[in-house]
Tab-separated table of C-alpha atoms in Angstrom:
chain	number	residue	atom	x	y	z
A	24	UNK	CA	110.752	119.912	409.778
A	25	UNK	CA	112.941	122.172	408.381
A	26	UNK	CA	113.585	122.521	404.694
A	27	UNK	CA	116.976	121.638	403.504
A	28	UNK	CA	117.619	123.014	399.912
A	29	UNK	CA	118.875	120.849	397.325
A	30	UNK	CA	122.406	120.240	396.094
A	31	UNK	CA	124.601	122.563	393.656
A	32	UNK	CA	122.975	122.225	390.463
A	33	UNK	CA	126.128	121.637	388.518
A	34	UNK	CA	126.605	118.204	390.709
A	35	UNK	CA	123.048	117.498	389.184
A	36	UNK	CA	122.594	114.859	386.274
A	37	UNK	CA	120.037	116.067	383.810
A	38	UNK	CA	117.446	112.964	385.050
A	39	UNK	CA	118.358	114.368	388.633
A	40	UNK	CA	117.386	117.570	387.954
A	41	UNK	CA	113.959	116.720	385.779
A	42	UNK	CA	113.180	114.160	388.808
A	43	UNK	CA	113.466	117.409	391.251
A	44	UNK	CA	111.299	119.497	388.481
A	45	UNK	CA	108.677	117.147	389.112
A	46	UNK	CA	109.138	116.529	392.722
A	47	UNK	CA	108.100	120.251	393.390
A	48	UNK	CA	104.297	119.184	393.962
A	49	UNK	CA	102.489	122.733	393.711
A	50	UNK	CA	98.932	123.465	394.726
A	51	UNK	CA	96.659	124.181	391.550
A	52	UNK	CA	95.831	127.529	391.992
A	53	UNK	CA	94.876	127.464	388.551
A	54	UNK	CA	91.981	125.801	389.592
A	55	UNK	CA	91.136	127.779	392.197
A	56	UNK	CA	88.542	130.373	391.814
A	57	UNK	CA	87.970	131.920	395.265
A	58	UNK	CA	85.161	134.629	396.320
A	59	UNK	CA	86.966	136.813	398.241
A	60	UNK	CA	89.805	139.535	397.200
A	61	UNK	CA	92.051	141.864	398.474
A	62	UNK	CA	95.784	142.997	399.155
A	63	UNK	CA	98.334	140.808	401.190
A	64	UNK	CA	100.265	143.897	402.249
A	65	UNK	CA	103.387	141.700	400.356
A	66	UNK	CA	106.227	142.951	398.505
A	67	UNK	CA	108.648	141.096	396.037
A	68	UNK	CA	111.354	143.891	395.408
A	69	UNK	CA	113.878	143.679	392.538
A	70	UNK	CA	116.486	141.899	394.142
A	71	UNK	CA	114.188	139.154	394.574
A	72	UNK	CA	113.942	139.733	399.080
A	73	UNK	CA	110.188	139.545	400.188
A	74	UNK	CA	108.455	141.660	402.659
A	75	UNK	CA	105.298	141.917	404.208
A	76	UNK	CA	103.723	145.313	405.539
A	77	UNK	CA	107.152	146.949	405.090
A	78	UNK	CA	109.376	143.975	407.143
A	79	UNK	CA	111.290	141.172	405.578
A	80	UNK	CA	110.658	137.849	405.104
A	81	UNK	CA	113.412	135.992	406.708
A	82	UNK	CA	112.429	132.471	406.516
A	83	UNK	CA	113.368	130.919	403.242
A	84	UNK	CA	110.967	128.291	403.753
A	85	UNK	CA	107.817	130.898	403.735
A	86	UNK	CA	109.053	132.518	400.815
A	87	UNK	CA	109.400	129.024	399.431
A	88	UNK	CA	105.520	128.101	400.558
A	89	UNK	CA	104.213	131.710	399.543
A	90	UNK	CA	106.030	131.516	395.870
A	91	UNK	CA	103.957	128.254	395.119
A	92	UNK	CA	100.377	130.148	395.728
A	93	UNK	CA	101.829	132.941	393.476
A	94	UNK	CA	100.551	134.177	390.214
A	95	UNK	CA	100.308	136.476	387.316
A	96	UNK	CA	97.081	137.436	384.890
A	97	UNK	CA	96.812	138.711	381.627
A	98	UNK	CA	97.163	142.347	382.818
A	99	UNK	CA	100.184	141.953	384.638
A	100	UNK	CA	99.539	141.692	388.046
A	101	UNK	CA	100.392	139.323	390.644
A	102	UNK	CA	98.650	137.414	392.470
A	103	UNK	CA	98.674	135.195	395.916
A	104	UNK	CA	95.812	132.575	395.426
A	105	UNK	CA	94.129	130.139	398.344
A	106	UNK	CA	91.124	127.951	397.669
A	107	UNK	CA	89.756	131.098	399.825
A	108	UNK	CA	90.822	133.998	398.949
A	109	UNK	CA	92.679	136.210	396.232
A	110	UNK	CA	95.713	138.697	396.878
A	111	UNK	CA	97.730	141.090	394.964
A	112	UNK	CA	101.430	141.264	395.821
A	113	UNK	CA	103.242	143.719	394.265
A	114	UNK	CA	106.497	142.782	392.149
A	115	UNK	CA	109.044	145.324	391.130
A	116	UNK	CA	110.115	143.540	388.401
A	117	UNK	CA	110.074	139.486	388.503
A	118	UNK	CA	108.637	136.693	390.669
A	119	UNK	CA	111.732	135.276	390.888
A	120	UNK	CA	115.496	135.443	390.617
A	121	UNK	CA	117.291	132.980	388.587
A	122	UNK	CA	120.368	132.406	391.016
A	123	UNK	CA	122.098	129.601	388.735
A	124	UNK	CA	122.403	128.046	385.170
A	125	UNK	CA	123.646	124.957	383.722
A	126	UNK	CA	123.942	123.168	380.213
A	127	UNK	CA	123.537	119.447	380.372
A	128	UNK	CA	122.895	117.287	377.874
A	129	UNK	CA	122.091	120.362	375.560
A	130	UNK	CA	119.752	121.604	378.108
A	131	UNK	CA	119.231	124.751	379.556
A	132	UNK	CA	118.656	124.481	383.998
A	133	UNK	CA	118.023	127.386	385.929
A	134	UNK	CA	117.813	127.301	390.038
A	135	UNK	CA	115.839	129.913	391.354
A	136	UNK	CA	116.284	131.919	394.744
A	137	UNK	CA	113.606	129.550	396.151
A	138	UNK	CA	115.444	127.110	395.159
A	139	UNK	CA	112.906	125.683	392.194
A	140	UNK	CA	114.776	124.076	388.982
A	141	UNK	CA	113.175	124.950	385.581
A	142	UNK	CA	114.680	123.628	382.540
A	143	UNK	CA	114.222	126.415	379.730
A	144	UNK	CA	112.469	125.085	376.583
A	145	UNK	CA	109.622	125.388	374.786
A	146	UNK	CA	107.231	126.108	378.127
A	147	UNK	CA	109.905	127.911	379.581
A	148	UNK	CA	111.087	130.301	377.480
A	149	UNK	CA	113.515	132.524	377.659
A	150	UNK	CA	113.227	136.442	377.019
A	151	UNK	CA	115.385	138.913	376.256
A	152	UNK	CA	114.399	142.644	377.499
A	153	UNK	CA	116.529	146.137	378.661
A	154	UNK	CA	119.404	147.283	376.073
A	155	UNK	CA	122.855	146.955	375.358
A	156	UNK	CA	123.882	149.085	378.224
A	157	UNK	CA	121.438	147.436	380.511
A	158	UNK	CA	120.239	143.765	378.892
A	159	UNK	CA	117.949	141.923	381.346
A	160	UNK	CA	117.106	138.149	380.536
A	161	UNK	CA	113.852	136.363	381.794
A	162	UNK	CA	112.832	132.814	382.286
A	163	UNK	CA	109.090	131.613	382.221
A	164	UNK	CA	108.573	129.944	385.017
A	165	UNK	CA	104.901	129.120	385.442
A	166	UNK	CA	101.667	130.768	385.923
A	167	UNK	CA	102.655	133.395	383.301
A	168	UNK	CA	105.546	134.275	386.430
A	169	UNK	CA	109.136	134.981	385.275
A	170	UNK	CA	112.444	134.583	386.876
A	171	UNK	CA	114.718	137.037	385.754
A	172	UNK	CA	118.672	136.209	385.345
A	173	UNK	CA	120.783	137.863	387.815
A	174	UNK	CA	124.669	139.088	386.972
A	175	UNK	CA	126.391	135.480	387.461
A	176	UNK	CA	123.529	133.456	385.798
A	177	UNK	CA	123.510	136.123	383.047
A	178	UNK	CA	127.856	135.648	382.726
A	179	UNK	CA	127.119	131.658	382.951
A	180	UNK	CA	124.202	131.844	380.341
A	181	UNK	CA	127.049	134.311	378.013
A	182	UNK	CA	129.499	131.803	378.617
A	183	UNK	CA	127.182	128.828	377.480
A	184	UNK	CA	126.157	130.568	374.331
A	185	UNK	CA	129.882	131.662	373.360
A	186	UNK	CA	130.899	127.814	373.802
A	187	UNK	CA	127.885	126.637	371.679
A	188	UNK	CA	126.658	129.890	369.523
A	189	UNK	CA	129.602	131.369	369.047
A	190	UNK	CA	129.303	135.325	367.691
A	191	UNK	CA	125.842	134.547	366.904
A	192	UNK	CA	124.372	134.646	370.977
A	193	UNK	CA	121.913	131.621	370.601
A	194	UNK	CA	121.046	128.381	373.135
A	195	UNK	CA	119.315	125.996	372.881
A	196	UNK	CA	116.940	123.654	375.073
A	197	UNK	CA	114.760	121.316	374.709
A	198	UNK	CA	114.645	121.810	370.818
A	199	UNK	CA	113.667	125.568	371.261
A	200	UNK	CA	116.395	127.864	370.304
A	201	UNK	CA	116.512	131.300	372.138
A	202	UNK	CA	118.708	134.583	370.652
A	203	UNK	CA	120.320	136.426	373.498
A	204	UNK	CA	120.674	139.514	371.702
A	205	UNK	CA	118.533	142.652	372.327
């Protein structure tokens, strides 16, 4: 069956999008602690496009599959787990791309290029890195994997925090409050 992605996440209600939040039933890799190791020959380069030995990855629904085996350990690198098996993958910069922002209800939602909703908060924080000439926000997304903002979820994000923040470059979500400023 082929996968159909979701509606536009501003047509969402905020119980619409936590009900697809919790949909998302991922394997627990965290659980997983499998014998064998090695390299998947898989790339996850800046712009968020995956490749494996070299060639794209053209099917969103792979990308989709592969993303929910993915994680990251203490020492930064990333990691494809199976109940069998153990993979690095390398990642340029971030797991993930966050493609799309909302405020609802106070609260931060994010869609990601594989099209996964996280609502920013307290478990899902939100990180500012880069410099004024070249800022670069990041989203927790799980698995100690980030998503980072690209230019129009970065401008949305702006515009949220001018409307609520003012001068002062703060949101807010989920009671956590997160400074935008470098």
């Amino acid at each position: 069956m082929p996968y159909e992605p979701p509606p536009y996440l501003a047509e969402l209600s905020l119980s619409e999008i936590a009900d697809q939040v919790e949909q998302r039933k991922l394997p627990p890799v965290e659980n997983w602690d499998p014998q064998k190791q090695g390299d998947s020959f898989m790339r996850i380069a800046a712009d968020g496009s995956w490749y494996h030995e070299g060639d794209p990855i053209r099917r969103p629904a792979m990308v989709r599959a592969f993303s929910g085996l993915l994680t990251r350990d203490d020492k930064g690198q990333h990691h494809l787990v199976t109940p069998f098996e153990k993979l690095t993958i390398e990642v340029e910069d971030a797991a993930f791309i966050a493609v799309d922002c909302v405020s609802k209800h106070g609260d931060l939602a994010f869609r990601l290029n594989t099209d996964d909703l996280v609502v920013a908060g307290p478990d899902n924080q939100l990180r500012v890195a880069g410099d004024p000439e070249t800022p670069a926000i990041y989203l927790h997304v799980r698995r100690g994997l980030e998503a980072r903002l690209n230019r129009s979820t970065y401008t949305q994000l702006a515009e949220i925090a001018l409307e609520t923040g003012g001068d002062d470059w703060i949101v807010s979500s989920q009671g956590a409050l997160f400074s935008l400023k470098s």
